[in-house]
Amino acid sequence: MTKLDIGIVGLSVMGRSLALNMADHGFKVGGYNRSAAVTQQVMRDHPHENLTPFYDLNRLTDALSRPRKVMLMIQAGKPVDAVIEQLVPLLEEGDMILDGGNSFFEDTRRRAALLAEKGIHYLGVGISGGEEGARFGPSIMPGGNAGAYESVRPILEAIAARAMDEPCCSYIGPDGAGHYVKMVHNGIEYADMQLIAESYLLLKYVGGFTNQDLAHIFKSWNDGELHSYLIGITAGIFREADDLADGELIDRIKDSAKQKGTGRWASIEALKQGVDISMITSACTARIMSNHLDEREKAWELIHSPAVSLSPDKEAFAAMVREALYTGKIIAYAQGFSLMQDASRLYGWNLDLGKIASIFRAGCIIQAVFLNDITHAFEAEPKPESLIFDRFFLSRINEHQDSLRQAVSTGVMNGLPIPALCNAVSYLDEFRAKAAGANLIQAQRDCFGAHTYERTDREGVFHHEWRWANDNQH
């Protein structure tokens, strides 16, 4: 029997789609699922000459060419550790395990170190694109041992999406770098989706646009500088007829949204690292608040709402929202890339931010035309300390920030929840602040806790006896 190129463990939607993608590209793939019924169903529904089913992990690993490559497409957390425990006795030095799920990067670092002691390579492989992307070309973010990646590179690059005839797959860095970048990708995705949702609220409740109007607006936006996967599907969503009732489906969908945790992880890591990704965090908390439906309904009854003032010039209003959305999007991406930039320094990963931006250009959820501009920004020398300092993006922010401020003031005065747009303005003003009020905070901390303060006119750390301030407490 011809030896197989790779084994896939986990044949649910993503695993099945990746296995078939690899098989389509001529690779010999072995497929295994803990539930034999799932494996059987895949083979019935998707028979493929290059996909061989297995019902025993031992037989799967025996059928693989060396160095053996086993890719896990299973739920993150304890299930990954459980499968690794089963696989280790079946593998040899030089073999590799690829984790294609949304594992937490610190788990990936731990597993990589543990398996390295046994001579087994562990690659944390971030994959974005959903079912369609996995089946026909995702964005792939592999991290781990660079030599091991070279062994599996032909497979991953072959199945990846392509942008400008380049694969949307590139080696990210050691140990957990791939999963870290995927975590930040998902955080940016949260912010991007929240910005679009807030733009929808402004257009619908202040602009007075119908669903068909919104479909047309988002379609026109997708034909310009906002061209992206998310804007494109949003235009289609507003046109989608309800299959169970009259009207459009969007009006029958419950106003609450879940999350799987990657955006929350990004927010927690940002707090640990001391990096502001407030737009991503606000998108996470917006989803949390969206699920408090009973409390929201009660608050709606009890808290007076401002009267909504419809915009008299609908065309100008839509143009203002478009510019606000674009500006907010720049700031959200700047925050995400700043977090990766800091992690690169912290963990010694030497991340290539230009290359990372380039593999986001197709296949993934945040794919957008302006990722070409982000790629160019981080390929330039000297590299910008922040995306906001890049000449192209700086010019767009200066050109459109009035629209961002107008959108925020309009949303606030009309009582609409627009936390991501609000945080975009706050971040921009904190980023450019000549006076941030931190001198008063230093004084307060020294006053109540003798935490000391620094001065503008001389070096050193000082403490002051705050007699007048403390006298006011009596």
mmCIF file with all atom_site columns, C-alpha atoms in Angstrom, residues 259-394:
data_model
loop_
_atom_site.group_PDB
_atom_site.id
_atom_site.type_symbol
_atom_site.label_atom_id
_atom_site.label_alt_id
_atom_site.label_comp_id
_atom_site.label_asym_id
_atom_site.label_entity_id
_atom_site.label_seq_id
_atom_site.pdbx_PDB_ins_code
_atom_site.Cartn_x
_atom_site.Cartn_y
_atom_site.Cartn_z
_atom_site.occupancy
_atom_site.B_iso_or_equiv
_atom_site.pdbx_formal_charge
_atom_site.auth_seq_id
_atom_site.auth_comp_id
_atom_site.auth_asym_id
_atom_site.auth_atom_id
_atom_site.pdbx_PDB_model_num
ATOM 1   C CA . GLN A 1 259 ? -18.526 34.111 21.219 1.00 0.00 ? 259 GLN A CA 1
ATOM 2   C CA . LYS A 1 260 ? -16.078 31.213 21.442 1.00 0.00 ? 260 LYS A CA 1
ATOM 3   C CA . GLY A 1 261 ? -13.366 32.911 23.472 1.00 0.00 ? 261 GLY A CA 1
ATOM 4   C CA . THR A 1 262 ? -10.528 33.938 21.141 1.00 0.00 ? 262 THR A CA 1
ATOM 5   C CA . GLY A 1 263 ? -11.451 37.627 21.305 1.00 0.00 ? 263 GLY A CA 1
ATOM 6   C CA . ARG A 1 264 ? -11.591 37.396 25.087 1.00 0.00 ? 264 ARG A CA 1
ATOM 7   C CA . TRP A 1 265 ? -8.160  35.734 25.118 1.00 0.00 ? 265 TRP A CA 1
ATOM 8   C CA . ALA A 1 266 ? -6.772  38.601 23.027 1.00 0.00 ? 266 ALA A CA 1
ATOM 9   C CA . SER A 1 267 ? -8.195  41.154 25.470 1.00 0.00 ? 267 SER A CA 1
ATOM 10  C CA . ILE A 1 268 ? -6.718  39.346 28.475 1.00 0.00 ? 268 ILE A CA 1
ATOM 11  C CA . GLU A 1 269 ? -3.295  39.059 26.839 1.00 0.00 ? 269 GLU A CA 1
ATOM 12  C CA . ALA A 1 270 ? -3.404  42.744 25.899 1.00 0.00 ? 270 ALA A CA 1
ATOM 13  C CA . LEU A 1 271 ? -3.997  43.665 29.534 1.00 0.00 ? 271 LEU A CA 1
ATOM 14  C CA . LYS A 1 272 ? -1.091  41.447 30.591 1.00 0.00 ? 272 LYS A CA 1
ATOM 15  C CA . GLN A 1 273 ? 1.198   42.970 27.967 1.00 0.00 ? 273 GLN A CA 1
ATOM 16  C CA . GLY A 1 274 ? 0.056   46.546 28.556 1.00 0.00 ? 274 GLY A CA 1
ATOM 17  C CA . VAL A 1 275 ? -1.270  47.120 25.021 1.00 0.00 ? 275 VAL A CA 1
ATOM 18  C CA . ASP A 1 276 ? -4.514  48.984 24.305 1.00 0.00 ? 276 ASP A CA 1
ATOM 19  C CA . ILE A 1 277 ? -6.888  46.952 22.125 1.00 0.00 ? 277 ILE A CA 1
ATOM 20  C CA . SER A 1 278 ? -9.983  48.659 23.515 1.00 0.00 ? 278 SER A CA 1
ATOM 21  C CA . MET A 1 279 ? -11.958 48.255 20.278 1.00 0.00 ? 279 MET A CA 1
ATOM 22  C CA . ILE A 1 280 ? -11.526 44.487 20.347 1.00 0.00 ? 280 ILE A CA 1
ATOM 23  C CA . THR A 1 281 ? -12.430 44.406 24.042 1.00 0.00 ? 281 THR A CA 1
ATOM 24  C CA . SER A 1 282 ? -15.503 46.568 23.439 1.00 0.00 ? 282 SER A CA 1
ATOM 25  C CA . ALA A 1 283 ? -16.631 44.151 20.735 1.00 0.00 ? 283 ALA A CA 1
ATOM 26  C CA . CYS A 1 284 ? -16.352 41.268 23.217 1.00 0.00 ? 284 CYS A CA 1
ATOM 27  C CA . THR A 1 285 ? -18.297 43.117 25.906 1.00 0.00 ? 285 THR A CA 1
ATOM 28  C CA . ALA A 1 286 ? -20.922 44.159 23.349 1.00 0.00 ? 286 ALA A CA 1
ATOM 29  C CA . ARG A 1 287 ? -21.620 40.488 22.706 1.00 0.00 ? 287 ARG A CA 1
ATOM 30  C CA . ILE A 1 288 ? -21.814 39.884 26.452 1.00 0.00 ? 288 ILE A CA 1
ATOM 31  C CA . MET A 1 289 ? -24.340 42.705 26.859 1.00 0.00 ? 289 MET A CA 1
ATOM 32  C CA . SER A 1 290 ? -26.341 41.508 23.868 1.00 0.00 ? 290 SER A CA 1
ATOM 33  C CA . ASN A 1 291 ? -27.162 38.301 25.717 1.00 0.00 ? 291 ASN A CA 1
ATOM 34  C CA . HIS A 1 292 ? -28.780 40.089 28.702 1.00 0.00 ? 292 HIS A CA 1
ATOM 35  C CA . LEU A 1 293 ? -32.089 40.278 26.841 1.00 0.00 ? 293 LEU A CA 1
ATOM 36  C CA . ASP A 1 294 ? -34.379 40.368 29.894 1.00 0.00 ? 294 ASP A CA 1
ATOM 37  C CA . GLU A 1 295 ? -32.385 43.091 31.621 1.00 0.00 ? 295 GLU A CA 1
ATOM 38  C CA . ARG A 1 296 ? -32.196 45.089 28.388 1.00 0.00 ? 296 ARG A CA 1
ATOM 39  C CA . GLU A 1 297 ? -35.960 44.899 27.971 1.00 0.00 ? 297 GLU A CA 1
ATOM 40  C CA . LYS A 1 298 ? -36.506 46.051 31.567 1.00 0.00 ? 298 LYS A CA 1
ATOM 41  C CA . ALA A 1 299 ? -33.992 48.874 31.184 1.00 0.00 ? 299 ALA A CA 1
ATOM 42  C CA . TRP A 1 300 ? -35.720 49.965 27.964 1.00 0.00 ? 300 TRP A CA 1
ATOM 43  C CA . GLU A 1 301 ? -38.919 50.428 29.973 1.00 0.00 ? 301 GLU A CA 1
ATOM 44  C CA . LEU A 1 302 ? -37.272 52.248 32.893 1.00 0.00 ? 302 LEU A CA 1
ATOM 45  C CA . ILE A 1 303 ? -34.513 54.412 31.414 1.00 0.00 ? 303 ILE A CA 1
ATOM 46  C CA . HIS A 1 304 ? -35.646 57.404 29.402 1.00 0.00 ? 304 HIS A CA 1
ATOM 47  C CA . SER A 1 305 ? -34.414 57.303 25.827 1.00 0.00 ? 305 SER A CA 1
ATOM 48  C CA . PRO A 1 306 ? -33.505 60.358 23.775 1.00 0.00 ? 306 PRO A CA 1
ATOM 49  C CA . ALA A 1 307 ? -35.767 61.159 20.868 1.00 0.00 ? 307 ALA A CA 1
ATOM 50  C CA . VAL A 1 308 ? -34.340 59.836 17.620 1.00 0.00 ? 308 VAL A CA 1
ATOM 51  C CA . SER A 1 309 ? -33.713 62.533 15.051 1.00 0.00 ? 309 SER A CA 1
ATOM 52  C CA . LEU A 1 310 ? -33.737 61.188 11.490 1.00 0.00 ? 310 LEU A CA 1
ATOM 53  C CA . SER A 1 311 ? -31.105 62.552 9.147  1.00 0.00 ? 311 SER A CA 1
ATOM 54  C CA . PRO A 1 312 ? -32.570 64.923 6.542  1.00 0.00 ? 312 PRO A CA 1
ATOM 55  C CA . ASP A 1 313 ? -29.872 64.170 3.936  1.00 0.00 ? 313 ASP A CA 1
ATOM 56  C CA . LYS A 1 314 ? -29.748 60.393 3.618  1.00 0.00 ? 314 LYS A CA 1
ATOM 57  C CA . GLU A 1 315 ? -27.033 60.297 0.959  1.00 0.00 ? 315 GLU A CA 1
ATOM 58  C CA . ALA A 1 316 ? -24.675 62.531 2.964  1.00 0.00 ? 316 ALA A CA 1
ATOM 59  C CA . PHE A 1 317 ? -25.432 60.555 6.128  1.00 0.00 ? 317 PHE A CA 1
ATOM 60  C CA . ALA A 1 318 ? -24.532 57.237 4.458  1.00 0.00 ? 318 ALA A CA 1
ATOM 61  C CA . ALA A 1 319 ? -21.282 58.760 3.176  1.00 0.00 ? 319 ALA A CA 1
ATOM 62  C CA . MET A 1 320 ? -20.434 59.952 6.693  1.00 0.00 ? 320 MET A CA 1
ATOM 63  C CA . VAL A 1 321 ? -21.069 56.492 8.169  1.00 0.00 ? 321 VAL A CA 1
ATOM 64  C CA . ARG A 1 322 ? -18.922 54.901 5.466  1.00 0.00 ? 322 ARG A CA 1
ATOM 65  C CA . GLU A 1 323 ? -15.977 57.171 6.301  1.00 0.00 ? 323 GLU A CA 1
ATOM 66  C CA . ALA A 1 324 ? -16.476 56.560 10.023 1.00 0.00 ? 324 ALA A CA 1
ATOM 67  C CA . LEU A 1 325 ? -16.509 52.799 9.481  1.00 0.00 ? 325 LEU A CA 1
ATOM 68  C CA . TYR A 1 326 ? -13.351 52.945 7.380  1.00 0.00 ? 326 TYR A CA 1
ATOM 69  C CA . THR A 1 327 ? -11.534 55.065 9.980  1.00 0.00 ? 327 THR A CA 1
ATOM 70  C CA . GLY A 1 328 ? -12.648 52.802 12.812 1.00 0.00 ? 328 GLY A CA 1
ATOM 71  C CA . LYS A 1 329 ? -11.461 49.800 10.836 1.00 0.00 ? 329 LYS A CA 1
ATOM 72  C CA . ILE A 1 330 ? -7.975  51.313 10.459 1.00 0.00 ? 330 ILE A CA 1
ATOM 73  C CA . ILE A 1 331 ? -7.755  51.887 14.212 1.00 0.00 ? 331 ILE A CA 1
ATOM 74  C CA . ALA A 1 332 ? -8.974  48.351 15.018 1.00 0.00 ? 332 ALA A CA 1
ATOM 75  C CA . TYR A 1 333 ? -6.333  46.808 12.765 1.00 0.00 ? 333 TYR A CA 1
ATOM 76  C CA . ALA A 1 334 ? -3.695  49.156 14.210 1.00 0.00 ? 334 ALA A CA 1
ATOM 77  C CA . GLN A 1 335 ? -4.555  47.899 17.703 1.00 0.00 ? 335 GLN A CA 1
ATOM 78  C CA . GLY A 1 336 ? -4.358  44.250 16.639 1.00 0.00 ? 336 GLY A CA 1
ATOM 79  C CA . PHE A 1 337 ? -1.029  44.665 14.878 1.00 0.00 ? 337 PHE A CA 1
ATOM 80  C CA . SER A 1 338 ? 0.369   46.612 17.847 1.00 0.00 ? 338 SER A CA 1
ATOM 81  C CA . LEU A 1 339 ? -0.499  43.637 20.059 1.00 0.00 ? 339 LEU A CA 1
ATOM 82  C CA . MET A 1 340 ? 1.344   41.261 17.710 1.00 0.00 ? 340 MET A CA 1
ATOM 83  C CA . GLN A 1 341 ? 4.278   43.678 17.521 1.00 0.00 ? 341 GLN A CA 1
ATOM 84  C CA . ASP A 1 342 ? 4.560   43.669 21.309 1.00 0.00 ? 342 ASP A CA 1
ATOM 85  C CA . ALA A 1 343 ? 4.213   39.862 21.546 1.00 0.00 ? 343 ALA A CA 1
ATOM 86  C CA . SER A 1 344 ? 6.981   39.468 18.988 1.00 0.00 ? 344 SER A CA 1
ATOM 87  C CA . ARG A 1 345 ? 9.306   41.404 21.271 1.00 0.00 ? 345 ARG A CA 1
ATOM 88  C CA . LEU A 1 346 ? 8.048   39.733 24.451 1.00 0.00 ? 346 LEU A CA 1
ATOM 89  C CA . TYR A 1 347 ? 8.372   36.147 23.235 1.00 0.00 ? 347 TYR A CA 1
ATOM 90  C CA . GLY A 1 348 ? 11.281  36.603 20.814 1.00 0.00 ? 348 GLY A CA 1
ATOM 91  C CA . TRP A 1 349 ? 9.240   35.459 17.830 1.00 0.00 ? 349 TRP A CA 1
ATOM 92  C CA . ASN A 1 350 ? 10.526  38.011 15.293 1.00 0.00 ? 350 ASN A CA 1
ATOM 93  C CA . LEU A 1 351 ? 7.092   38.257 13.655 1.00 0.00 ? 351 LEU A CA 1
ATOM 94  C CA . ASP A 1 352 ? 7.012   39.576 10.084 1.00 0.00 ? 352 ASP A CA 1
ATOM 95  C CA . LEU A 1 353 ? 3.941   41.819 10.255 1.00 0.00 ? 353 LEU A CA 1
ATOM 96  C CA . GLY A 1 354 ? 4.018   42.534 6.526  1.00 0.00 ? 354 GLY A CA 1
ATOM 97  C CA . LYS A 1 355 ? 3.930   38.823 5.735  1.00 0.00 ? 355 LYS A CA 1
ATOM 98  C CA . ILE A 1 356 ? 1.171   38.270 8.295  1.00 0.00 ? 356 ILE A CA 1
ATOM 99  C CA . ALA A 1 357 ? -0.921  40.996 6.663  1.00 0.00 ? 357 ALA A CA 1
ATOM 100 C CA . SER A 1 358 ? -0.309  39.404 3.270  1.00 0.00 ? 358 SER A CA 1
ATOM 101 C CA . ILE A 1 359 ? -1.684  36.008 4.340  1.00 0.00 ? 359 ILE A CA 1
ATOM 102 C CA . PHE A 1 360 ? -4.857  37.726 5.601  1.00 0.00 ? 360 PHE A CA 1
ATOM 103 C CA . ARG A 1 361 ? -5.592  39.048 2.090  1.00 0.00 ? 361 ARG A CA 1
ATOM 104 C CA . ALA A 1 362 ? -7.621  36.005 1.013  1.00 0.00 ? 362 ALA A CA 1
ATOM 105 C CA . GLY A 1 363 ? -9.234  32.942 2.513  1.00 0.00 ? 363 GLY A CA 1
ATOM 106 C CA . CYS A 1 364 ? -9.856  34.343 6.004  1.00 0.00 ? 364 CYS A CA 1
ATOM 107 C CA . ILE A 1 365 ? -12.775 36.181 7.572  1.00 0.00 ? 365 ILE A CA 1
ATOM 108 C CA . ILE A 1 366 ? -10.993 39.559 7.830  1.00 0.00 ? 366 ILE A CA 1
ATOM 109 C CA . GLN A 1 367 ? -9.775  39.522 4.225  1.00 0.00 ? 367 GLN A CA 1
ATOM 110 C CA . ALA A 1 368 ? -10.044 43.052 2.860  1.00 0.00 ? 368 ALA A CA 1
ATOM 111 C CA . VAL A 1 369 ? -8.558  45.059 0.032  1.00 0.00 ? 369 VAL A CA 1
ATOM 112 C CA . PHE A 1 370 ? -6.788  47.422 2.421  1.00 0.00 ? 370 PHE A CA 1
ATOM 113 C CA . LEU A 1 371 ? -4.667  44.551 3.730  1.00 0.00 ? 371 LEU A CA 1
ATOM 114 C CA . ASN A 1 372 ? -2.560  45.232 0.640  1.00 0.00 ? 372 ASN A CA 1
ATOM 115 C CA . ASP A 1 373 ? -1.889  48.676 2.119  1.00 0.00 ? 373 ASP A CA 1
ATOM 116 C CA . ILE A 1 374 ? -1.097  47.155 5.535  1.00 0.00 ? 374 ILE A CA 1
ATOM 117 C CA . THR A 1 375 ? 1.326   44.751 3.855  1.00 0.00 ? 375 THR A CA 1
ATOM 118 C CA . HIS A 1 376 ? 3.086   47.666 2.133  1.00 0.00 ? 376 HIS A CA 1
ATOM 119 C CA . ALA A 1 377 ? 3.166   49.649 5.408  1.00 0.00 ? 377 ALA A CA 1
ATOM 120 C CA . PHE A 1 378 ? 5.036   46.926 7.314  1.00 0.00 ? 378 PHE A CA 1
ATOM 121 C CA . GLU A 1 379 ? 7.321   46.092 4.391  1.00 0.00 ? 379 GLU A CA 1
ATOM 122 C CA . ALA A 1 380 ? 8.583   49.699 4.361  1.00 0.00 ? 380 ALA A CA 1
ATOM 123 C CA . GLU A 1 381 ? 11.792  50.839 6.029  1.00 0.00 ? 381 GLU A CA 1
ATOM 124 C CA . PRO A 1 382 ? 11.830  52.088 8.654  1.00 0.00 ? 382 PRO A CA 1
ATOM 125 C CA . LYS A 1 383 ? 8.832   50.090 9.813  1.00 0.00 ? 383 LYS A CA 1
ATOM 126 C CA . PRO A 1 384 ? 6.129   52.183 11.524 1.00 0.00 ? 384 PRO A CA 1
ATOM 127 C CA . GLU A 1 385 ? 5.847   51.927 15.310 1.00 0.00 ? 385 GLU A CA 1
ATOM 128 C CA . SER A 1 386 ? 2.087   51.858 14.704 1.00 0.00 ? 386 SER A CA 1
ATOM 129 C CA . LEU A 1 387 ? 0.000   51.375 11.584 1.00 0.00 ? 387 LEU A CA 1
ATOM 130 C CA . ILE A 1 388 ? -1.453  54.815 12.295 1.00 0.00 ? 388 ILE A CA 1
ATOM 131 C CA . PHE A 1 389 ? 1.962   56.380 11.531 1.00 0.00 ? 389 PHE A CA 1
ATOM 132 C CA . ASP A 1 390 ? 2.051   54.922 8.022  1.00 0.00 ? 390 ASP A CA 1
ATOM 133 C CA . ARG A 1 391 ? 1.669   57.711 5.469  1.00 0.00 ? 391 ARG A CA 1
ATOM 134 C CA . PHE A 1 392 ? -1.306  56.126 3.699  1.00 0.00 ? 392 PHE A CA 1
ATOM 135 C CA . PHE A 1 393 ? -3.326  55.351 6.823  1.00 0.00 ? 393 PHE A CA 1
ATOM 136 C CA . LEU A 1 394 ? -2.389  58.617 8.532  1.00 0.00 ? 394 LEU A CA 1
#
